[in-house]
Coordinates of C-alpha atoms in Angstrom, one line a residue:
M205 CA 80.5 37.6 -166.5
S206 CA 76.6 37.9 -166.3
K207 CA 74.8 40.8 -165.3
I208 CA 73.6 38.9 -162.1
D209 CA 77.3 38.3 -161.4
E210 CA 78.0 42.0 -162.1
V211 CA 75.4 43.3 -159.9
R212 CA 76.2 40.8 -157.0
S213 CA 79.8 41.9 -157.0
D214 CA 78.9 45.9 -157.1
M215 CA 76.3 45.1 -154.3
V216 CA 79.1 43.7 -152.0
K217 CA 81.4 46.8 -152.8
A218 CA 78.6 49.0 -151.9
M219 CA 78.2 47.3 -148.7
K220 CA 81.7 47.4 -147.8
A221 CA 81.8 51.1 -148.6
G222 CA 78.7 51.9 -146.7
E223 CA 76.4 53.1 -149.5
K224 CA 73.0 52.1 -148.6
D225 CA 71.2 53.6 -151.1
T226 CA 73.2 51.9 -153.9
K227 CA 73.3 48.7 -152.2
D228 CA 69.3 48.9 -151.9
T229 CA 69.0 49.6 -155.5
L230 CA 71.4 46.8 -156.6
S231 CA 69.6 44.5 -154.3
L232 CA 66.4 45.1 -155.9
L233 CA 67.9 44.9 -159.3
L234 CA 69.7 41.5 -158.6
A235 CA 66.2 40.1 -157.1
A236 CA 64.6 41.2 -160.6
L237 CA 67.2 39.6 -162.4
K238 CA 67.0 36.4 -160.4
N239 CA 63.0 36.2 -160.5
K240 CA 63.4 36.5 -164.2
A241 CA 66.0 33.6 -164.4
I242 CA 63.9 31.4 -162.4
D243 CA 60.8 32.3 -164.6
K244 CA 62.6 31.1 -167.6
R245 CA 64.1 28.1 -165.7
G246 CA 67.7 28.7 -167.3
D247 CA 70.2 31.6 -167.4
L248 CA 69.3 34.9 -169.1
T249 CA 70.5 36.0 -172.4
P250 CA 72.4 39.5 -172.4
E251 CA 69.2 40.8 -174.3
E252 CA 66.9 39.5 -171.6
E253 CA 69.1 40.9 -168.9
T254 CA 68.9 44.4 -170.5
Q255 CA 65.2 44.3 -170.9
V256 CA 65.3 43.6 -166.8
V257 CA 67.3 46.6 -166.2
L258 CA 65.4 48.8 -168.7
K259 CA 61.9 47.5 -167.1
E260 CA 63.4 48.4 -163.6
I261 CA 64.4 52.0 -165.1
K262 CA 60.9 52.6 -166.7
Q263 CA 59.1 51.6 -163.5
T264 CA 61.3 53.9 -161.4
K265 CA 60.5 56.9 -164.0
E266 CA 56.9 56.1 -163.6
T267 CA 57.3 56.2 -159.9
L268 CA 58.7 59.5 -160.3
E269 CA 56.1 61.0 -162.4
L270 CA 53.4 60.1 -160.3
T271 CA 55.1 61.3 -157.1
P272 CA 53.4 64.6 -155.8
E273 CA 56.0 67.3 -155.6
N274 CA 56.0 67.8 -151.9
R275 CA 57.3 64.1 -151.3
T276 CA 60.7 65.2 -151.8
D277 CA 61.9 61.8 -150.1
I278 CA 60.4 59.5 -152.6
I279 CA 61.6 61.9 -155.4
E280 CA 65.3 62.0 -154.3
E281 CA 65.2 58.2 -153.7
C282 CA 64.1 57.7 -157.1
K283 CA 66.6 60.0 -158.7
K284 CA 69.3 58.1 -156.7
R285 CA 68.0 54.8 -157.8
L286 CA 67.9 55.8 -161.7
A287 CA 71.6 57.0 -161.4
V288 CA 72.5 53.7 -160.2
L289 CA 70.3 51.6 -162.6
E290 CA 71.3 53.7 -165.7
G291 CA 74.9 52.7 -164.9
Y292 CA 73.8 48.9 -166.0
A293 CA 71.7 49.9 -169.2
P294 CA 73.1 50.2 -172.6
K295 CA 73.7 53.3 -174.2
M296 CA 70.5 54.6 -175.7
M297 CA 70.3 55.8 -179.3
N298 CA 69.7 59.6 -179.8
A299 CA 67.4 61.2 -182.1
D300 CA 69.5 61.4 -185.2
E301 CA 70.3 57.7 -184.9
I302 CA 66.9 56.6 -184.7
N303 CA 66.2 58.9 -187.5
A304 CA 68.6 57.2 -189.6
V305 CA 67.0 53.8 -188.7
I306 CA 63.8 55.2 -189.6
A307 CA 65.1 56.4 -193.1
E308 CA 66.8 53.0 -193.7
T309 CA 63.4 51.5 -192.7
L310 CA 61.1 53.5 -195.1
S311 CA 63.4 52.7 -197.9
E312 CA 63.4 49.1 -197.1
L313 CA 59.7 48.9 -197.3
G314 CA 59.8 51.3 -200.3
I315 CA 57.7 53.7 -198.6
E316 CA 58.6 57.5 -199.6
T317 CA 56.1 59.7 -197.7
P318 CA 54.6 57.7 -195.0
T319 CA 51.0 58.1 -194.0
G320 CA 48.9 57.0 -190.7
K321 CA 48.0 53.8 -192.6
D322 CA 51.6 52.7 -193.1
K323 CA 52.8 53.5 -189.4
G324 CA 51.8 49.9 -188.1
K325 CA 53.6 48.1 -190.8
I326 CA 56.6 50.7 -190.3
M327 CA 56.6 49.9 -186.5
K328 CA 56.6 46.3 -187.0
V329 CA 59.9 46.5 -188.9
L330 CA 61.4 49.1 -187.1
M331 CA 60.9 48.3 -183.4
P332 CA 62.9 45.1 -183.5
K333 CA 65.8 47.0 -184.8
V334 CA 65.9 49.4 -182.0
K335 CA 64.6 47.3 -179.4
G336 CA 66.4 47.7 -176.0
K337 CA 68.6 50.6 -177.7
A338 CA 66.0 53.4 -177.8
D339 CA 62.9 54.7 -176.1
G340 CA 59.7 53.4 -177.8
K341 CA 58.0 56.6 -177.2
L342 CA 60.9 58.5 -178.7
V343 CA 60.8 56.4 -181.8
N344 CA 57.0 56.8 -182.1
E345 CA 57.2 60.6 -182.0
L346 CA 60.0 60.7 -184.5
L347 CA 58.3 58.4 -186.8
T348 CA 55.2 60.7 -186.5
Q349 CA 57.2 63.6 -187.7
H350 CA 58.2 61.8 -190.7
M351 CA 54.5 61.4 -191.7
K352 CA 52.5 63.6 -193.9

């Protein structure tokens, strides 16, 4: 079952249950998935579907960060939306798992003590391994901790 079918089915369930917030969030996600499929002019791969979900989560987090503290209505809406969207996102890697991939990549490249000059080369090999499974910011921070 594709992500589009899954979201559509869950949206119908939310409508029947009278969960307006959930239905609205799923409606936005469904629109984003359909737009991506239209842009591609074909069906989306599971990786592409995941990228759309992660993009929606990222945009919602950015909205949450930029919202003034006195706008509790927007903050609550964003938190509800994140809770729904994260149900469709893959499980993200934790810091220990990312560090293991970093160590593996460093040994692959033959780099024992990485320096700032090596960072670009390391990231070029590292990011495809963790794409869609880990937050890029966290990967960058953890790699920086490995540098001397």
